[in-house]
XYZ file of N, CA, C and O in Angstrom:
764
model
N 0.814 -1.189 0.000
C 0.000 0.000 0.000
C 0.865 1.264 0.000
O 0.518 2.236 -0.672
N 1.966 1.262 0.733
C 2.848 2.440 0.763
C 3.411 2.748 -0.619
O 3.556 3.919 -0.988
N 3.696 1.708 -1.395
C 4.209 1.939 -2.747
C 3.163 2.628 -3.617
O 3.479 3.510 -4.407
N 1.909 2.216 -3.454
C 0.824 2.856 -4.202
C 0.718 4.341 -3.818
O 0.604 5.209 -4.678
N 0.767 4.608 -2.540
C 0.686 5.996 -2.059
C 1.832 6.819 -2.628
O 1.637 7.924 -3.140
N 3.040 6.266 -2.571
C 4.212 6.974 -3.111
C 4.077 7.212 -4.616
O 4.432 8.269 -5.125
N 3.540 6.214 -5.324
C 3.363 6.353 -6.778
C 2.406 7.486 -7.116
O 2.686 8.302 -8.006
N 1.286 7.571 -6.423
C 0.304 8.628 -6.687
C 0.905 9.996 -6.388
O 0.763 10.940 -7.173
N 1.604 10.121 -5.272
C 2.239 11.399 -4.928
C 3.279 11.764 -5.982
O 3.341 12.908 -6.449
N 4.061 10.787 -6.396
C 5.091 11.048 -7.414
C 4.461 11.427 -8.760
O 4.950 12.337 -9.443
N 3.383 10.749 -9.137
C 2.685 11.093 -10.381
C 2.184 12.532 -10.336
O 2.285 13.271 -11.314
N 1.635 12.934 -9.195
C 1.148 14.302 -9.031
C 2.299 15.299 -9.139
O 2.184 16.330 -9.805
N 3.408 14.981 -8.509
C 4.587 15.858 -8.585
C 5.111 15.962 -10.010
O 5.527 17.047 -10.441
N 5.081 14.860 -10.757
C 5.542 14.887 -12.151
C 4.731 15.869 -12.993
O 5.288 16.622 -13.798
N 3.410 15.859 -12.806
C 2.561 16.774 -13.579
C 2.854 18.220 -13.171
O 2.951 19.112 -14.018
N 3.039 18.462 -11.902
C 3.335 19.820 -11.418
C 4.699 20.295 -11.930
O 4.851 21.460 -12.290
N 5.666 19.381 -11.991
C 6.977 19.744 -12.539
C 6.869 20.078 -14.029
O 7.508 21.011 -14.507
N 6.065 19.315 -14.749
C 5.855 19.591 -16.174
C 5.208 20.957 -16.362
O 5.588 21.718 -17.255
N 4.242 21.285 -15.520
C 3.609 22.598 -15.559
C 4.638 23.697 -15.292
O 4.727 24.674 -16.032
N 5.432 23.511 -14.266
C 6.398 24.529 -13.858
C 7.469 24.757 -14.920
O 7.959 25.875 -15.084
N 7.804 23.750 -15.699
C 8.861 23.894 -16.700
C 8.347 24.365 -18.062
O 9.134 24.617 -18.965
N 7.024 24.515 -18.201
C 6.426 24.929 -19.468
C 6.180 26.443 -19.447
O 5.138 26.907 -18.979
N 7.140 27.196 -19.967
C 7.070 28.662 -19.940
C 5.809 29.189 -20.636
O 5.169 30.130 -20.152
N 5.428 28.596 -21.753
C 4.240 29.046 -22.482
C 2.980 28.860 -21.637
O 2.090 29.720 -21.630
N 2.905 27.763 -20.928
C 1.748 27.497 -20.071
C 1.698 28.486 -18.907
O 0.626 28.997 -18.562
N 2.849 28.779 -18.337
C 2.903 29.764 -17.246
C 2.480 31.146 -17.747
O 1.777 31.880 -17.040
N 2.860 31.495 -18.963
C 2.454 32.787 -19.552
C 0.938 32.836 -19.758
O 0.322 33.892 -19.615
N 0.344 31.682 -20.088
C -1.113 31.637 -20.241
C -1.808 31.910 -18.904
O -2.857 32.570 -18.872
N -1.230 31.411 -17.825
C -1.798 31.695 -16.502
C -1.747 33.198 -16.241
O -2.720 33.781 -15.745
N -0.653 33.840 -16.607
C -0.552 35.301 -16.485
C -1.630 35.996 -17.313
O -2.256 36.952 -16.853
N -1.825 35.534 -18.550
C -2.844 36.136 -19.418
C -4.249 35.996 -18.821
O -5.055 36.932 -18.881
N -4.528 34.824 -18.279
C -5.836 34.602 -17.660
C -6.021 35.536 -16.472
O -7.075 36.168 -16.320
N -5.008 35.644 -15.637
C -5.093 36.552 -14.481
C -5.362 37.977 -14.953
O -6.229 38.668 -14.405
N -4.654 38.396 -15.984
C -4.855 39.744 -16.515
C -6.259 39.958 -17.039
O -6.876 41.008 -16.815
N -6.795 38.960 -17.747
C -8.157 39.063 -18.280
C -9.179 39.159 -17.146
O -10.133 39.946 -17.226
N -8.973 38.381 -16.096
C -9.903 38.413 -14.957
C -9.812 39.739 -14.210
O -10.837 40.322 -13.839
N -8.600 40.219 -13.999
C -8.405 41.501 -13.313
C -9.046 42.624 -14.124
O -9.729 43.495 -13.574
N -8.843 42.592 -15.434
C -9.431 43.616 -16.298
C -10.958 43.577 -16.218
O -11.617 44.616 -16.098
N -11.519 42.385 -16.303
C -12.983 42.249 -16.244
C -13.522 42.768 -14.916
O -14.439 43.596 -14.886
N -12.951 42.306 -13.817
C -13.443 42.709 -12.498
C -13.255 44.209 -12.279
O -14.102 44.862 -11.661
N -12.157 44.756 -12.786
C -11.885 46.187 -12.645
C -12.814 47.057 -13.461
O -12.898 48.275 -13.239
N -13.527 46.455 -14.408
C -14.472 47.186 -15.253
C -15.916 46.771 -14.979
O -16.769 46.827 -15.868
N -16.162 46.341 -13.741
C -17.501 45.982 -13.280
C -18.119 44.824 -14.054
O -19.326 44.790 -14.294
N -17.265 43.874 -14.461
C -17.746 42.651 -15.098
C -17.596 41.493 -14.116
O -17.066 41.650 -13.028
N -18.037 40.339 -14.535
C -18.041 39.177 -13.649
C -17.288 38.006 -14.261
O -17.016 37.992 -15.456
N -17.027 37.020 -13.404
C -16.411 35.773 -13.836
C -17.412 34.657 -13.554
O -17.862 34.490 -12.418
N -17.772 33.935 -14.600
C -18.654 32.781 -14.471
C -17.824 31.520 -14.679
O -16.872 31.519 -15.460
N -18.192 30.453 -13.988
C -17.495 29.177 -14.075
C -18.494 28.087 -14.428
O -19.645 28.134 -13.979
N -18.037 27.078 -15.179
C -18.889 25.912 -15.411
C -18.031 24.665 -15.555
O -16.894 24.714 -16.015
N -18.595 23.551 -15.137
C -17.951 22.251 -15.217
C -18.892 21.192 -14.674
O -19.924 21.517 -14.080
N -18.539 19.939 -14.853
C -19.351 18.810 -14.407
C -18.575 17.985 -13.380
O -17.354 17.871 -13.468
N -19.298 17.392 -12.452
C -18.666 16.492 -11.488
C -17.575 17.171 -10.679
O -17.801 18.210 -10.050
N -16.371 16.588 -10.700
C -15.243 17.182 -9.979
C -14.910 18.570 -10.483
O -14.511 19.449 -9.714
N -15.091 18.795 -11.778
C -14.845 20.121 -12.343
C -15.891 21.125 -11.855
O -15.595 22.311 -11.701
N -17.113 20.659 -11.596
C -18.127 21.527 -10.999
C -17.710 21.915 -9.584
O -17.851 23.078 -9.182
N -17.190 20.945 -8.846
C -16.715 21.235 -7.487
C -15.577 22.253 -7.536
O -15.530 23.189 -6.720
N -14.666 22.096 -8.482
C -13.561 23.050 -8.631
C -14.085 24.432 -9.009
O -13.633 25.455 -8.487
N -15.052 24.482 -9.928
C -15.647 25.748 -10.349
C -16.285 26.468 -9.162
O -16.088 27.669 -8.958
N -17.032 25.717 -8.373
C -17.702 26.292 -7.207
C -16.681 26.762 -6.179
O -16.835 27.838 -5.586
N -15.641 25.992 -5.970
C -14.581 26.342 -5.027
C -13.930 27.665 -5.425
O -13.762 28.565 -4.605
N -13.581 27.812 -6.706
C -12.901 29.027 -7.165
C -13.824 30.239 -7.108
O -13.391 31.334 -6.729
N -15.088 30.064 -7.460
C -16.040 31.171 -7.346
C -16.148 31.625 -5.886
O -16.186 32.820 -5.599
N -16.168 30.668 -4.980
C -16.261 31.001 -3.554
C -15.014 31.746 -3.068
O -15.117 32.668 -2.251
N -13.845 31.361 -3.562
C -12.611 32.062 -3.169
C -12.669 33.531 -3.571
O -12.153 34.405 -2.877
N -13.304 33.808 -4.717
C -13.366 35.184 -5.210
C -14.478 35.991 -4.549
O -14.286 37.160 -4.228
N -15.646 35.384 -4.335
C -16.722 36.141 -3.698
C -16.483 36.304 -2.204
O -16.878 37.303 -1.619
N -15.862 35.314 -1.604
C -15.537 35.390 -0.178
C -14.178 36.034 0.006
O -14.029 37.247 -0.138
N -13.217 35.203 0.291
C -11.830 35.662 0.371
C -10.923 34.485 0.105
O -11.292 33.338 0.380
N -9.760 34.782 -0.405
C -8.757 33.744 -0.615
C -7.766 33.816 0.539
O -7.810 33.009 1.443
N -6.905 34.829 0.538
C -5.919 34.986 1.612
C -6.056 36.311 2.364
O -5.532 36.449 3.458
N -6.734 37.275 1.753
C -6.789 38.618 2.321
C -8.229 39.094 2.454
O -9.074 38.753 1.635
N -8.467 39.927 3.457
C -9.751 40.611 3.532
C -9.763 41.689 2.464
O -8.829 42.480 2.352
N -10.798 41.700 1.661
C -10.925 42.650 0.556
C -12.371 42.657 0.099
O -13.178 41.825 0.517
N -12.722 43.604 -0.770
C -14.107 43.619 -1.265
C -14.446 42.315 -1.990
O -13.584 41.668 -2.588
N -15.710 41.950 -1.917
C -16.188 40.755 -2.620
C -16.082 40.975 -4.125
O -16.272 42.082 -4.614
N -15.760 39.918 -4.846
C -15.647 39.964 -6.302
C -16.784 39.154 -6.906
O -17.172 38.111 -6.377
N -17.290 39.608 -8.043
C -18.441 38.971 -8.671
C -17.986 37.733 -9.441
O -17.441 37.826 -10.533
N -18.215 36.580 -8.849
C -17.886 35.297 -9.462
C -18.985 34.302 -9.097
O -19.496 34.333 -7.975
N -19.338 33.458 -10.048
C -20.431 32.525 -9.811
C -20.221 31.234 -10.596
O -19.825 31.269 -11.758
N -20.508 30.110 -9.962
C -20.495 28.807 -10.630
C -21.911 28.522 -11.117
O -22.875 28.594 -10.351
N -22.051 28.203 -12.389
C -23.370 28.115 -13.014
C -24.199 26.899 -12.601
O -25.393 26.864 -12.870
N -23.619 25.950 -11.941
C -24.382 24.750 -11.584
C -25.037 24.833 -10.209
O -25.777 23.935 -9.833
N -24.807 25.909 -9.459
C -25.269 25.926 -8.066
C -26.767 26.187 -7.915
O -27.339 25.884 -6.872
N -27.418 26.741 -8.934
C -28.857 26.957 -8.872
C -29.539 25.694 -9.409
O -29.774 25.548 -10.604
N -29.863 24.785 -8.503
C -30.382 23.485 -8.930
C -31.745 23.593 -9.603
O -32.061 22.782 -10.469
N -32.534 24.593 -9.235
C -33.829 24.762 -9.905
C -33.631 25.135 -11.366
O -34.282 24.571 -12.255
N -32.722 26.081 -11.622
C -32.427 26.458 -13.017
C -31.804 25.280 -13.760
O -32.196 24.978 -14.893
N -30.856 24.627 -13.136
C -30.148 23.513 -13.769
C -31.116 22.406 -14.186
O -31.099 21.945 -15.331
N -32.002 22.020 -13.263
C -32.913 20.917 -13.574
C -34.022 21.348 -14.531
O -34.444 20.564 -15.372
N -34.493 22.591 -14.437
C -35.513 23.070 -15.372
C -34.954 23.135 -16.795
O -35.614 22.696 -17.746
N -33.747 23.672 -16.935
C -33.131 23.771 -18.262
C -32.862 22.375 -18.815
O -33.130 22.104 -19.984
N -32.330 21.483 -17.973
C -32.063 20.116 -18.428
C -33.349 19.432 -18.876
O -33.383 18.756 -19.908
N -34.424 19.633 -18.130
C -35.707 19.023 -18.460
C -36.304 19.601 -19.737
O -36.807 18.866 -20.585
N -36.246 20.919 -19.875
C -36.924 21.590 -20.991
C -36.090 21.678 -22.266
O -36.641 21.696 -23.362
N -34.769 21.765 -22.133
C -33.907 21.988 -23.300
C -32.848 20.908 -23.496
O -32.207 20.868 -24.535
N -32.623 20.077 -22.489
C -31.588 19.048 -22.544
C -30.369 19.455 -21.733
O -30.072 20.643 -21.598
N -29.688 18.446 -21.211
C -28.542 18.712 -20.330
C -27.423 19.473 -21.047
O -26.693 20.233 -20.419
N -27.309 19.298 -22.345
C -26.277 20.017 -23.096
C -26.437 21.530 -22.987
O -25.485 22.270 -23.191
N -27.639 22.007 -22.682
C -27.924 23.451 -22.667
C -27.875 24.084 -21.269
O -28.094 25.287 -21.141
N -27.576 23.306 -20.228
C -27.705 23.843 -18.863
C -26.806 25.047 -18.596
O -27.198 25.946 -17.843
N -25.639 25.098 -19.199
C -24.752 26.240 -18.971
C -24.950 27.326 -20.029
O -24.925 28.517 -19.715
N -25.150 26.942 -21.276
C -25.328 27.927 -22.351
C -26.527 28.824 -22.079
O -26.476 30.041 -22.299
N -27.608 28.244 -21.604
C -28.823 29.013 -21.300
C -28.545 30.044 -20.215
O -29.000 31.185 -20.287
N -27.783 29.639 -19.196
C -27.466 30.567 -18.107
C -26.476 31.645 -18.561
O -26.585 32.802 -18.153
N -25.543 31.280 -19.427
C -24.633 32.281 -19.995
C -25.451 33.296 -20.792
O -25.216 34.511 -20.693
N -26.421 32.813 -21.560
C -27.274 33.715 -22.326
C -28.005 34.697 -21.407
O -28.140 35.879 -21.725
N -28.458 34.213 -20.259
C -29.202 35.058 -19.319
C -28.301 36.018 -18.543
O -28.649 37.180 -18.349
N -27.140 35.549 -18.118
C -26.299 36.326 -17.196
C -25.079 36.969 -17.835
O -24.544 37.939 -17.305
N -24.598 36.407 -18.924
C -23.350 36.877 -19.515
C -23.510 38.178 -20.282
O -24.535 38.394 -20.941
N -22.511 39.006 -20.190
C -22.483 40.277 -20.910
C -21.105 40.463 -21.535
O -20.110 39.923 -21.053
N -21.062 41.263 -22.583
C -19.795 41.589 -23.232
C -18.802 42.065 -22.167
O -19.135 42.898 -21.334
N -17.603 41.490 -22.197
C -16.569 41.857 -21.231
C -16.493 40.955 -20.016
O -15.512 41.001 -19.280
N -17.518 40.136 -19.780
C -17.460 39.148 -18.695
C -16.497 38.033 -19.099
O -16.113 37.914 -20.267
N -16.155 37.192 -18.143
C -15.271 36.052 -18.375
C -16.038 34.774 -18.070
O -16.744 34.697 -17.064
N -15.901 33.774 -18.935
C -16.424 32.433 -18.658
C -15.240 31.483 -18.598
O -14.449 31.396 -19.537
N -15.121 30.777 -17.473
C -14.099 29.751 -17.303
C -14.792 28.395 -17.403
O -15.639 28.066 -16.582
N -14.437 27.623 -18.428
C -15.002 26.297 -18.632
C -13.989 25.232 -18.262
O -12.895 25.205 -18.825
N -14.335 24.388 -17.311
C -13.453 23.319 -16.859
C -13.965 21.979 -17.355
O -15.137 21.639 -17.151
N -13.097 21.226 -18.009
C -13.442 19.890 -18.500
C -12.135 19.124 -18.666
O -11.291 19.518 -19.470
N -11.950 18.064 -17.919
C -10.673 17.344 -17.979
C -10.408 16.779 -19.370
O -9.276 16.742 -19.820
N -11.459 16.391 -20.074
C -11.298 15.888 -21.446
C -11.295 17.031 -22.462
O -10.782 16.882 -23.568
N -11.914 18.141 -22.076
C -12.112 19.240 -23.016
C -13.288 19.007 -23.937
O -13.540 19.794 -24.839
N -14.041 17.946 -23.713
C -15.119 17.564 -24.629
C -16.512 17.570 -24.017
O -17.456 17.101 -24.655
N -16.671 18.079 -22.813
C -18.001 18.116 -22.189
C -18.893 19.040 -23.009
O -18.660 20.250 -23.073
N -19.901 18.470 -23.634
C -20.710 19.219 -24.591
C -21.378 20.440 -23.967
O -21.453 21.493 -24.592
N -21.857 20.319 -22.733
C -22.518 21.469 -22.117
C -21.535 22.609 -21.839
O -21.894 23.781 -21.924
N -20.290 22.287 -21.555
C -19.263 23.316 -21.351
C -18.896 23.944 -22.697
O -18.786 25.163 -22.816
N -18.723 23.120 -23.710
C -18.370 23.617 -25.050
C -19.461 24.556 -25.574
O -19.170 25.645 -26.094
N -20.728 24.169 -25.427
C -21.829 25.017 -25.896
C -21.901 26.330 -25.114
O -22.212 27.381 -25.691
N -21.608 26.284 -23.827
C -21.571 27.512 -23.022
C -20.471 28.444 -23.519
O -20.665 29.667 -23.616
N -19.325 27.875 -23.861
C -18.206 28.683 -24.366
C -18.576 29.301 -25.716
O -18.258 30.459 -25.988
N -19.265 28.529 -26.561
C -19.712 29.079 -27.848
C -20.667 30.248 -27.639
O -20.564 31.278 -28.306
N -21.601 30.093 -26.710
C -22.560 31.167 -26.413
C -21.816 32.385 -25.871
O -22.112 33.521 -26.262
N -20.850 32.156 -25.007
C -20.070 33.263 -24.436
C -19.323 34.033 -25.528
O -19.269 35.265 -25.502
N -18.785 33.315 -26.472
C -18.086 33.978 -27.583
C -19.038 34.858 -28.387
O -18.682 35.960 -28.783
N -20.259 34.377 -28.624
C -21.250 35.177 -29.356
C -21.580 36.463 -28.599
O -21.907 37.482 -29.207
N -21.510 36.394 -27.272
C -21.797 37.561 -26.434
C -20.562 38.444 -26.231
O -20.633 39.429 -25.504
N -19.443 38.061 -26.849
C -18.164 38.776 -26.732
C -17.621 38.772 -25.305
O -17.053 39.746 -24.829
N -17.827 37.648 -24.648
C -17.199 37.407 -23.359
C -15.807 36.837 -23.617
O -15.537 36.308 -24.698
N -14.939 36.894 -22.630
C -13.633 36.250 -22.715
C -13.826 34.800 -22.289
O -14.408 34.527 -21.234
N -13.352 33.853 -23.102
C -13.522 32.436 -22.798
C -12.182 31.822 -22.397
O -11.214 31.877 -23.140
N -12.184 31.246 -21.212
C -11.002 30.597 -20.655
C -11.317 29.113 -20.508
O -12.276 28.740 -19.839
N -10.526 28.265 -21.127
C -10.713 26.826 -21.014
C -9.631 26.211 -20.143
O -8.475 26.632 -20.199
N -10.008 25.226 -19.364
C -9.059 24.444 -18.568
C -9.372 22.971 -18.822
O -10.483 22.521 -18.554
N -8.371 22.242 -19.362
C -8.595 20.849 -19.753
C -7.360 20.019 -19.460
O -6.420 20.485 -18.833
N -7.365 18.810 -20.009
C -6.207 17.938 -19.948
C -5.312 18.153 -21.156
O -5.421 19.165 -21.858
N -4.457 17.205 -21.432
C -3.355 17.394 -22.380
C -3.753 17.779 -23.790
O -3.060 18.555 -24.440
N -4.877 17.278 -24.297
C -5.211 17.559 -25.699
C -6.033 18.828 -25.885
O -6.056 19.380 -26.975
N -6.742 19.252 -24.873
C -7.620 20.409 -24.989
C -8.988 20.060 -25.513
O -9.957 20.767 -25.292
N -9.083 18.959 -26.249
C -10.366 18.528 -26.799
C -11.050 19.631 -27.583
O -10.410 20.473 -28.213
N -12.367 19.647 -27.524
C -13.172 20.632 -28.253
C -13.035 22.042 -27.675
O -13.370 23.015 -28.343
N -12.544 22.145 -26.446
C -12.330 23.474 -25.869
C -11.279 24.267 -26.647
O -11.263 25.493 -26.598
N -10.439 23.570 -27.387
C -9.405 24.228 -28.190
C -10.009 25.257 -29.135
O -9.459 26.344 -29.309
N -11.143 24.932 -29.731
C -11.752 25.799 -30.738
C -12.623 26.905 -30.163
O -13.044 27.793 -30.908
N -12.926 26.864 -28.867
C -13.856 27.845 -28.299
C -13.256 28.655 -27.151
O -13.957 29.415 -26.485
N -11.947 28.514 -26.927
C -11.286 29.211 -25.828
C -10.377 30.315 -26.345
O -9.554 30.074 -27.227
N -10.532 31.503 -25.786
C -9.590 32.577 -26.094
C -8.215 32.241 -25.509
O -7.197 32.497 -26.127
N -8.237 31.680 -24.307
C -7.013 31.207 -23.661
C -7.322 29.811 -23.132
O -8.314 29.615 -22.435
N -6.467 28.854 -23.449
C -6.691 27.463 -23.042
C -5.493 26.946 -22.269
O -4.357 27.028 -22.731
N -5.770 26.420 -21.091
C -4.766 25.737 -20.277
C -4.953 24.239 -20.480
O -6.006 23.691 -20.137
N -3.956 23.582 -21.051
C -3.963 22.124 -21.207
C -2.985 21.541 -20.203
O -1.768 21.636 -20.387
N -3.503 20.971 -19.137
C -2.649 20.346 -18.129
C -1.958 19.156 -18.773
O -2.610 18.334 -19.421
N -0.647 19.042 -18.619
C 0.094 17.965 -19.284
C -0.124 16.592 -18.640
O 0.782 15.999 -18.064
N -1.349 16.096 -18.753
C -1.699 14.784 -18.214
C -2.987 14.304 -18.867
O -3.785 15.115 -19.344
N -3.179 12.992 -18.871
C -4.424 12.388 -19.328
C -5.164 11.723 -18.174
O -6.187 11.072 -18.382
N -4.664 11.884 -16.962
C -5.248 11.283 -15.772
C -6.186 12.298 -15.122
O -5.752 13.372 -14.698
N -7.469 11.967 -15.045
C -8.474 12.902 -14.545
C -8.122 13.472 -13.182
O -8.214 14.688 -12.967
N -7.722 12.633 -12.254
C -7.402 13.115 -10.911
C -6.223 14.085 -10.926
O -6.256 15.128 -10.258
N -5.187 13.764 -11.691
C -4.018 14.665 -11.756
C -4.395 15.994 -12.422
O -3.943 17.061 -12.006
N -5.242 15.929 -13.454
C -5.685 17.156 -14.134
C -6.455 18.036 -13.160
O -6.198 19.245 -13.060
N -7.378 17.445 -12.416
C -8.176 18.222 -11.466
C -7.310 18.822 -10.369
O -7.547 19.964 -9.950
N -6.308 18.089 -9.911
C -5.399 18.640 -8.895
C -4.693 19.882 -9.419
O -4.575 20.890 -8.710
N -4.257 19.831 -10.658
C -3.538 20.966 -11.232
C -4.500 22.096 -11.591
O -4.141 23.275 -11.460
N -5.721 21.792 -11.989
C -6.713 22.851 -12.198
C -6.881 23.663 -10.910
O -6.940 24.889 -10.945
N -6.959 22.965 -9.788
C -7.125 23.673 -8.515
C -5.869 24.471 -8.168
O -5.971 25.603 -7.681
N -4.705 23.914 -8.428
C -3.464 24.657 -8.203
C -3.460 25.944 -9.030
O -3.192 27.034 -8.511
N -3.771 25.832 -10.311
C -3.810 27.006 -11.185
C -4.886 27.975 -10.707
O -4.674 29.189 -10.670
N -6.034 27.455 -10.319
C -7.100 28.312 -9.796
C -6.668 29.086 -8.583
O -6.955 30.280 -8.453
N -5.959 28.442 -7.672
C -5.474 29.139 -6.482
C -4.412 30.179 -6.841
O -4.381 31.262 -6.253
N -3.569 29.873 -7.812
C -2.598 30.871 -8.283
C -3.350 32.091 -8.820
O -3.010 33.240 -8.491
N -4.363 31.856 -9.631
C -5.146 32.948 -10.193
C -5.829 33.761 -9.097
O -5.815 34.998 -9.131
N -6.407 33.091 -8.122
C -7.065 33.806 -7.015
C -6.065 34.697 -6.280
O -6.393 35.836 -5.931
N -4.864 34.203 -6.058
C -3.841 35.002 -5.379
C -3.447 36.228 -6.179
O -3.328 37.336 -5.637
N -3.255 36.049 -7.477
C -2.877 37.183 -8.333
C -4.014 38.205 -8.394
O -3.783 39.414 -8.271
N -5.224 37.728 -8.569
C -6.391 38.618 -8.638
C -6.545 39.375 -7.322
O -6.742 40.600 -7.313
N -6.451 38.671 -6.226
C -6.603 39.300 -4.909
C -5.522 40.362 -4.677
O -5.823 41.445 -4.182
N -4.293 40.054 -5.044
C -3.215 41.045 -4.889
C -3.508 42.293 -5.704
O -3.274 43.408 -5.236
N -4.032 42.133 -6.904
C -4.345 43.285 -7.756
C -5.462 44.129 -7.167
O -5.420 45.352 -7.211
N -6.458 43.463 -6.591
C -7.594 44.174 -6.007
C -7.196 44.905 -4.733
O -7.727 45.969 -4.420
N -6.240 44.365 -3.998
C -5.836 44.932 -2.708
C -4.811 46.052 -2.824
O -4.384 46.611 -1.827
N -4.391 46.382 -4.019
C -3.411 47.468 -4.172
C -4.008 48.810 -3.902
O -5.109 49.112 -4.104
């Protein structure tokens, strides 16, 4: 059992080392932080969407921004689109599950807002359709996926492809990147 534990920890470290050594990927994190800071500084919002573990990550990051990450500061407008279960289930029932995020982006999204779509495969149809809707509204689209980017490649203004095909490792790094972004955003707001 100890060997299994060591293997998982080592696998996680390998993905983090790959992230740290990829200068282009690190620059994308900077670009995303800048886009979010610009949006929030101009009275826009950040919306998040994802399924399963990615939904949990989306909700976690939205909470870090509306509440606090490391510093006391004004609340920031961030929301995870899956938290309104009445809207989610009504849209799924009436329009299909593929539309649960796109419909909400249509209702809440405005030009200059940011949509962050999380999908470890990059192929979650409801996330892809939400990103397409966001683009039509002239929102900034940020994708976070695994190594290939999947369909998010074509609908993301900025795409983070975590260098892994393992769902758990991808989600761990999505959260790491999310926390980095929250720290950068918070520092900018607290100046």
